[in-house]
Short mmCIF file of C-alpha atoms and ligand atoms in Angstrom, two decimals:
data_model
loop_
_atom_site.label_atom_id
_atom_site.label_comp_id
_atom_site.label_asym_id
_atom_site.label_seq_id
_atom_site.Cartn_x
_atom_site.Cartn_y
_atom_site.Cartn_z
CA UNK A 231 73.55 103.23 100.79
CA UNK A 232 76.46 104.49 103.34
CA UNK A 233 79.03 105.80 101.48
CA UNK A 234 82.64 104.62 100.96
CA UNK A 235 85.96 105.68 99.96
CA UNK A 236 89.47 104.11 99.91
CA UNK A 237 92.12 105.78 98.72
CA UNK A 238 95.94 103.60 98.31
CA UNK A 239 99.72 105.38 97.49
CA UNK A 240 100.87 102.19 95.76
CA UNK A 241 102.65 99.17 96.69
CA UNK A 242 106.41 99.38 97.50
CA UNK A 243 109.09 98.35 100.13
CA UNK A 244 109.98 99.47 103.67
CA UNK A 245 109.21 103.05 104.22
CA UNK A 246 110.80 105.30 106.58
CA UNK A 247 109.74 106.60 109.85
CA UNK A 248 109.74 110.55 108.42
CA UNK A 249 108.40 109.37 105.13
CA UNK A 250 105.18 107.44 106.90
CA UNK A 251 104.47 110.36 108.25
CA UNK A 252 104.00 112.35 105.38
CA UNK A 253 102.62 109.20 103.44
CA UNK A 254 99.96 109.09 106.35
CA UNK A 255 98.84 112.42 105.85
CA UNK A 256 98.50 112.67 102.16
CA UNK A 257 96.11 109.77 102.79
CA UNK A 258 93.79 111.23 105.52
CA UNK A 259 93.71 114.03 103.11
CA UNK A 260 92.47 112.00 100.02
CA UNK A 261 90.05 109.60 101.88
CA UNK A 262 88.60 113.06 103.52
CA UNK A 263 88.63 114.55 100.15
CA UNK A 264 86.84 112.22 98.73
CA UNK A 265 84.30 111.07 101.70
CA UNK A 266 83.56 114.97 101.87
CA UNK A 267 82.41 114.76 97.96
CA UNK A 268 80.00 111.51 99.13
CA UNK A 269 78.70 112.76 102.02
CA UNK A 270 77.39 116.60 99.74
CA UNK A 271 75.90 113.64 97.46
CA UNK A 272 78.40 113.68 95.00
CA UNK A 273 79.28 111.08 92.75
CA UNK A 274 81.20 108.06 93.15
CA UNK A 275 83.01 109.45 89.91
CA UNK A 276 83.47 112.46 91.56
CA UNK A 277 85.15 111.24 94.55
CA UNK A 278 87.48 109.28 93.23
CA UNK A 279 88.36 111.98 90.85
CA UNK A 280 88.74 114.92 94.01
CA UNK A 281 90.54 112.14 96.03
CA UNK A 282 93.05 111.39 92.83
CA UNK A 283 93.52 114.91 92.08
CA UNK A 284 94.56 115.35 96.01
CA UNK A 285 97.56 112.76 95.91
CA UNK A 286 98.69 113.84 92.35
CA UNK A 287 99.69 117.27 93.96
CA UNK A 288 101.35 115.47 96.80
CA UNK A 289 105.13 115.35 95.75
CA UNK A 290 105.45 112.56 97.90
CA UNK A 291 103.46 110.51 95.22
CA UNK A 292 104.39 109.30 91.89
CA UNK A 293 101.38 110.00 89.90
CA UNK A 294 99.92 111.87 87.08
CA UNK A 295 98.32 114.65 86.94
CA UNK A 296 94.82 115.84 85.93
CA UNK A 297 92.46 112.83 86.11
CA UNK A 298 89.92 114.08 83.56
CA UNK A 299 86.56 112.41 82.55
CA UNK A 300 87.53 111.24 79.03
CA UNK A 301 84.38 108.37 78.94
CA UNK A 302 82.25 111.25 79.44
CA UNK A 303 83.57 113.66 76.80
CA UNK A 304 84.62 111.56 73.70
CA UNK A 305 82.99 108.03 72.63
CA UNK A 306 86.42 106.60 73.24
CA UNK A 307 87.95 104.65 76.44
CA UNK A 308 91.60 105.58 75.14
CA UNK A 309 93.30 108.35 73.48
CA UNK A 310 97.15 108.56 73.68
CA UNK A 311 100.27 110.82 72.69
CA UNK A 312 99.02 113.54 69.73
CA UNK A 313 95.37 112.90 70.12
CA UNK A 314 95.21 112.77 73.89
CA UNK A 315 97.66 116.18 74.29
CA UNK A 316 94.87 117.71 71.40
CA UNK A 317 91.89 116.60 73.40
CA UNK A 318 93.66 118.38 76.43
CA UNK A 319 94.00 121.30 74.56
CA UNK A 320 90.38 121.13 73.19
CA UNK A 321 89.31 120.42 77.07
CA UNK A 322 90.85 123.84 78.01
CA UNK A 323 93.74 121.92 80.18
CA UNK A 324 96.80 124.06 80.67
CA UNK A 325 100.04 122.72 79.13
CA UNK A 326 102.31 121.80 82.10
CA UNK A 327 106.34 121.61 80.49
CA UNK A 328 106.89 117.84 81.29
CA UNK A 329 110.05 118.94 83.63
CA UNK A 330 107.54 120.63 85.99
CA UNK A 331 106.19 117.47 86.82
CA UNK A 332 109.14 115.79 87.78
CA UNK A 333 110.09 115.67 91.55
CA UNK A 334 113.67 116.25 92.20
CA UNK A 335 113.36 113.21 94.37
CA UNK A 336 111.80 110.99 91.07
CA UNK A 337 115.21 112.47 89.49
CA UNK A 338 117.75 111.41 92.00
CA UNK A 339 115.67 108.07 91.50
CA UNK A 340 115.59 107.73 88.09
CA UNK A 341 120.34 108.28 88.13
CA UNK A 342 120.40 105.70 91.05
CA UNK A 343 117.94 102.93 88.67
CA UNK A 344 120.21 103.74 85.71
CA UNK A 345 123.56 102.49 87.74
CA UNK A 346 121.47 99.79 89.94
CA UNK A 347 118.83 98.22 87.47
CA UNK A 348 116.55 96.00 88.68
CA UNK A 349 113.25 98.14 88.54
CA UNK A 350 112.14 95.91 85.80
CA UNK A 351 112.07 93.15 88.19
CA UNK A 352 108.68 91.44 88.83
CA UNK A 353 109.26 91.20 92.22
CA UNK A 354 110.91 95.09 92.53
CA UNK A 355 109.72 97.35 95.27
CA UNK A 356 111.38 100.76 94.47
CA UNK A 357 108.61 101.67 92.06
CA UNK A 358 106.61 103.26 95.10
CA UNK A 359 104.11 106.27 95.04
CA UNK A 360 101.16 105.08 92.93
CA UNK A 361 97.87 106.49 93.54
CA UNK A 362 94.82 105.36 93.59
CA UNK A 363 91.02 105.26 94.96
CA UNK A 364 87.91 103.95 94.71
CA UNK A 365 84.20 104.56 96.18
CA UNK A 366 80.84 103.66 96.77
CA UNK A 367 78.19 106.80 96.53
CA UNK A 368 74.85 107.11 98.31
CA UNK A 369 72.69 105.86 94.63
CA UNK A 370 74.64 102.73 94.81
CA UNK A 371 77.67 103.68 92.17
CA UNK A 372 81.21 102.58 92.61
CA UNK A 373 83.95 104.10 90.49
CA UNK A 374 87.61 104.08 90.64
CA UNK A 375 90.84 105.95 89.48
CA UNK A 376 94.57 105.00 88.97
CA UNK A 377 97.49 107.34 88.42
CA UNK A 378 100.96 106.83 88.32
CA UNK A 379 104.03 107.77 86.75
CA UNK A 380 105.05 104.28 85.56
CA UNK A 381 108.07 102.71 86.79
CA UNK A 382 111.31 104.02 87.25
CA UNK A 383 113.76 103.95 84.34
CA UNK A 384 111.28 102.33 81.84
CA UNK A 385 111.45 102.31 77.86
CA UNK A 386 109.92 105.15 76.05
CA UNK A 387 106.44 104.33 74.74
CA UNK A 388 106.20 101.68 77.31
CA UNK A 389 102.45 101.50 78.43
CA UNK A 390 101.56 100.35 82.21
CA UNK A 391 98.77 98.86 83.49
CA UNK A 392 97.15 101.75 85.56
CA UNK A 393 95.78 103.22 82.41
CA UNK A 394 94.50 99.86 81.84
CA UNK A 395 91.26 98.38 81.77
CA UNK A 396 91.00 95.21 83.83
CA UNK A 397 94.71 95.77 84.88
CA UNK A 398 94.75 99.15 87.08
CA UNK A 399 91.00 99.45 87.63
CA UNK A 400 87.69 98.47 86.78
CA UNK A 401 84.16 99.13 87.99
CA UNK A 402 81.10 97.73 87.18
CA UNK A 403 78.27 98.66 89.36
CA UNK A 404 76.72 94.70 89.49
CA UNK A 405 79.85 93.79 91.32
CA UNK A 406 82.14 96.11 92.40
CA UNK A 407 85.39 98.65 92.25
CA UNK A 408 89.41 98.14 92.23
CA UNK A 409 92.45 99.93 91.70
CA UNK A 410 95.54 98.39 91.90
CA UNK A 411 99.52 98.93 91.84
CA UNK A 412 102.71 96.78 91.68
CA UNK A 413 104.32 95.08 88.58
CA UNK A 414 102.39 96.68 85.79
CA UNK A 415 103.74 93.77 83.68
CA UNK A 416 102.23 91.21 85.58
CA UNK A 417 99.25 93.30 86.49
CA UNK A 418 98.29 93.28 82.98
CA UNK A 419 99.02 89.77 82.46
CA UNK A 420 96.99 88.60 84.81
CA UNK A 421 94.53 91.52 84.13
CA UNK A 422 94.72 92.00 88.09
CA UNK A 423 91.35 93.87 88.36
CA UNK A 424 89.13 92.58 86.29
CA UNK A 425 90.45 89.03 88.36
CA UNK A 426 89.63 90.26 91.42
CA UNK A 427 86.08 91.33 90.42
CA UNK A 428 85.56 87.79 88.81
CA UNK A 429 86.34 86.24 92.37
CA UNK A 430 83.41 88.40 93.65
CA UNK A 431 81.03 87.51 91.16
CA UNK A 432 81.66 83.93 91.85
CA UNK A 433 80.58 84.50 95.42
CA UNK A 434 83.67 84.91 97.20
CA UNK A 435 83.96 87.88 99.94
CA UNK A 436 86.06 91.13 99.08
CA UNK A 437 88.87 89.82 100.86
CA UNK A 438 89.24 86.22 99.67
CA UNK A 439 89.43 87.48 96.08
CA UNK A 440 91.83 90.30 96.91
CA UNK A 441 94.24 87.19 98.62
CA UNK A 442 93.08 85.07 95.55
CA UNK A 443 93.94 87.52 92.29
CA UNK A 444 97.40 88.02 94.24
CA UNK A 445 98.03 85.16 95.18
CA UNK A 446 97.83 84.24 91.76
CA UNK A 447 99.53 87.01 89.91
CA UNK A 448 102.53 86.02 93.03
CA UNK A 449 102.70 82.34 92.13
CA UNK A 450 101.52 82.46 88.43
CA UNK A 451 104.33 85.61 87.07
CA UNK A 452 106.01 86.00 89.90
CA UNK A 453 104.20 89.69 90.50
CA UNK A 454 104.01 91.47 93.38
CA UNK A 455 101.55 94.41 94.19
CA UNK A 456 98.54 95.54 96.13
CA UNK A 457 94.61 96.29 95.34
CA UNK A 458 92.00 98.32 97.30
CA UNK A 459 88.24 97.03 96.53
CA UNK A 460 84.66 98.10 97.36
CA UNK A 461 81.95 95.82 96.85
CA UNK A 462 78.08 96.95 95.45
CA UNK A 463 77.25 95.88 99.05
CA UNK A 464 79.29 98.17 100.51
CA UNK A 465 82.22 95.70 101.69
CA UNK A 466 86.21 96.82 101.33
CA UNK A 467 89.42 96.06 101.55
CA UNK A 468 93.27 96.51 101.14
CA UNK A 469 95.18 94.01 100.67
CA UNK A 470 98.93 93.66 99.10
CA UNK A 471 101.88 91.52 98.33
CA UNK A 472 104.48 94.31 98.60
CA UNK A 473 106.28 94.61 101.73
CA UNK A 474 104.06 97.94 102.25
CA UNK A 475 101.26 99.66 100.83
CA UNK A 476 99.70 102.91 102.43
CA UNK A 477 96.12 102.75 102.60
CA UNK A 478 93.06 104.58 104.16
CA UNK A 479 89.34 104.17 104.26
CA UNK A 480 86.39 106.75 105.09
CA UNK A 481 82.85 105.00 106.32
CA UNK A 482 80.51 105.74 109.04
CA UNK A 483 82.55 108.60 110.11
CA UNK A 484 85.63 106.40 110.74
CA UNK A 485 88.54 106.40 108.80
CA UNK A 486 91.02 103.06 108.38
CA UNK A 487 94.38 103.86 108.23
CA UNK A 488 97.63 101.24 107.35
CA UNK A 489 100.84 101.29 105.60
CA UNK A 490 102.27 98.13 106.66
CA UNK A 491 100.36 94.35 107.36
CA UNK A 492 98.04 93.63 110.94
CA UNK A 493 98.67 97.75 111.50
CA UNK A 494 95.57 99.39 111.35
CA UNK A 495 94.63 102.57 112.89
CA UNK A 496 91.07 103.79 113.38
CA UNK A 497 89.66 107.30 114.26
CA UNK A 498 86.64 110.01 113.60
CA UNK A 499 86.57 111.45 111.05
CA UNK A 500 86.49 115.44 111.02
N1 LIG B 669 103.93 101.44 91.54
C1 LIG B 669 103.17 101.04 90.58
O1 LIG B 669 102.05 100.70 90.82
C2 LIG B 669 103.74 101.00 89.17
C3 LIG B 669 102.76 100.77 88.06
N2 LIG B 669 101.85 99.66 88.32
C4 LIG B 669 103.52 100.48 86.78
O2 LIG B 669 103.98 99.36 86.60
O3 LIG B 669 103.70 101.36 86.01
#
């Protein structure tokens, strides 16, 4: 099996010429990141996870941080607020103050929402900077990850869909990988990932069911947002609703590079 990766920096509006830039290399970096992991013989879980971990550190992201293997250390899928922050500390994670992960660029955002409003929209493109990747490994595993840091001005205790299973990823190894980004609320409503995968299983190609889960989640909630995909078979895509959504896959050597619709770059990989 040739091995995949395709990394995304989440669905969002018009970007500027000095941001795609930077949003262009954070991408080469991940997809390289990641590819490099594949091509050693790592894991698909492992390449999503190095290719993650890249674009958390990149401040021009709005992500997490520290995509650790919970599946493979407790029997549980989910652990939040006390219990996850005790797990951490069990794990031997270092306690980051929550004010060092704030960008002062996420602050600025975060005053501007609180006059403006409107982030809560299901059709609202400011909440940009979403990572996210997924992969195909040489045994024939996909895997993905999502990591974000929510959108902009939300309730406390509100829960997204990236941490989400079905919503901001899912894998199964019969079908296929996704990780998605957009309107959490509508991503889980329509349970986004778990959609697209369906579409696959019913014997549609990678990108009719990326056009037919949005599509839907667009005319059914009025959600826009984006997905990347890799098939068992070794097929991908990107595909989104947003106005923009940088992307980049690493196959064959090549790596696929877009931010915006019908603009794809391709080169060699290093
Ligand atoms: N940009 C994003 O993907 C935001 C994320 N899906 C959320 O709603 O929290």
């Amino acid at each position: 099996m040739n091995p995949i990766v395709v990394v995304h920096g989440g669905g969002a509006g018009p970007i500027s010429k000095d941001r795609k830039e930077r949003v262009h290399q954070g991408m080469v970096r991940a997809a390289t990141v990641g590819y490099g992991i594949l091509r050693e013989g790592g894991s698909a879980v492992d390449a999503v996870e190095g290719a993650v971990v890249a674009l958390e550190d990149d401040p021009e992201f709005n992500a997490g941080k520290c995509a650790f293997q919970l599946v493979n250390n407790t029997p549980h899928c989910f652990l939040t607020d006390q219990g996850a922050a005790q797990f951490a500390a069990a794990m031997g994670v270092p306690e980051i103050p929550g004010e060092k992960l704030v960008t002062e660029r996420n602050k600025k955002r975060l005053e501007k929402e609180k006059h403006e409003k409107g982030a809560q929209k299901t059709d609202c493109q400011k909440n940009l900077g979403t990572v996210g990747a997924v992969a195909l490994d040489c045994k024939g595993n996909v895997a993905y990850a999502t990591s974000t840091g929510g959108i902009v001005n939300k309730m406390v205790g509100r829960v997204g869909d990236s941490p989400c299973l079905g919503a901001g990823g899912y894998a199964d190894n019969d079908i296929g990988a996704v990780s998605t980004t957009g309107h959490g609320e509508s991503i889980l409503k329509v349970n986004l990932a778990r959609l697209t995968l369906f579409h696959i299983e019913q014997g549609k190609t990678v990108e009719e069911a990326a056009d037919l889960s949005l599509g839907y989640m667009k005319s059914r909630v009025k959600g826009l947002g984006g997905l990347i995909v890799v098939s068992k078979t070794g097929d991908w895509v990107a595909k989104w609703t947003s106005t923009s959504m940088p992307w980049a896959a690493a196959k064959d050597g090549k790596l696929h590079f877009g931010i915006d619709p019908d603009d794809t770059t391709i080169t060699d990989l290093p």
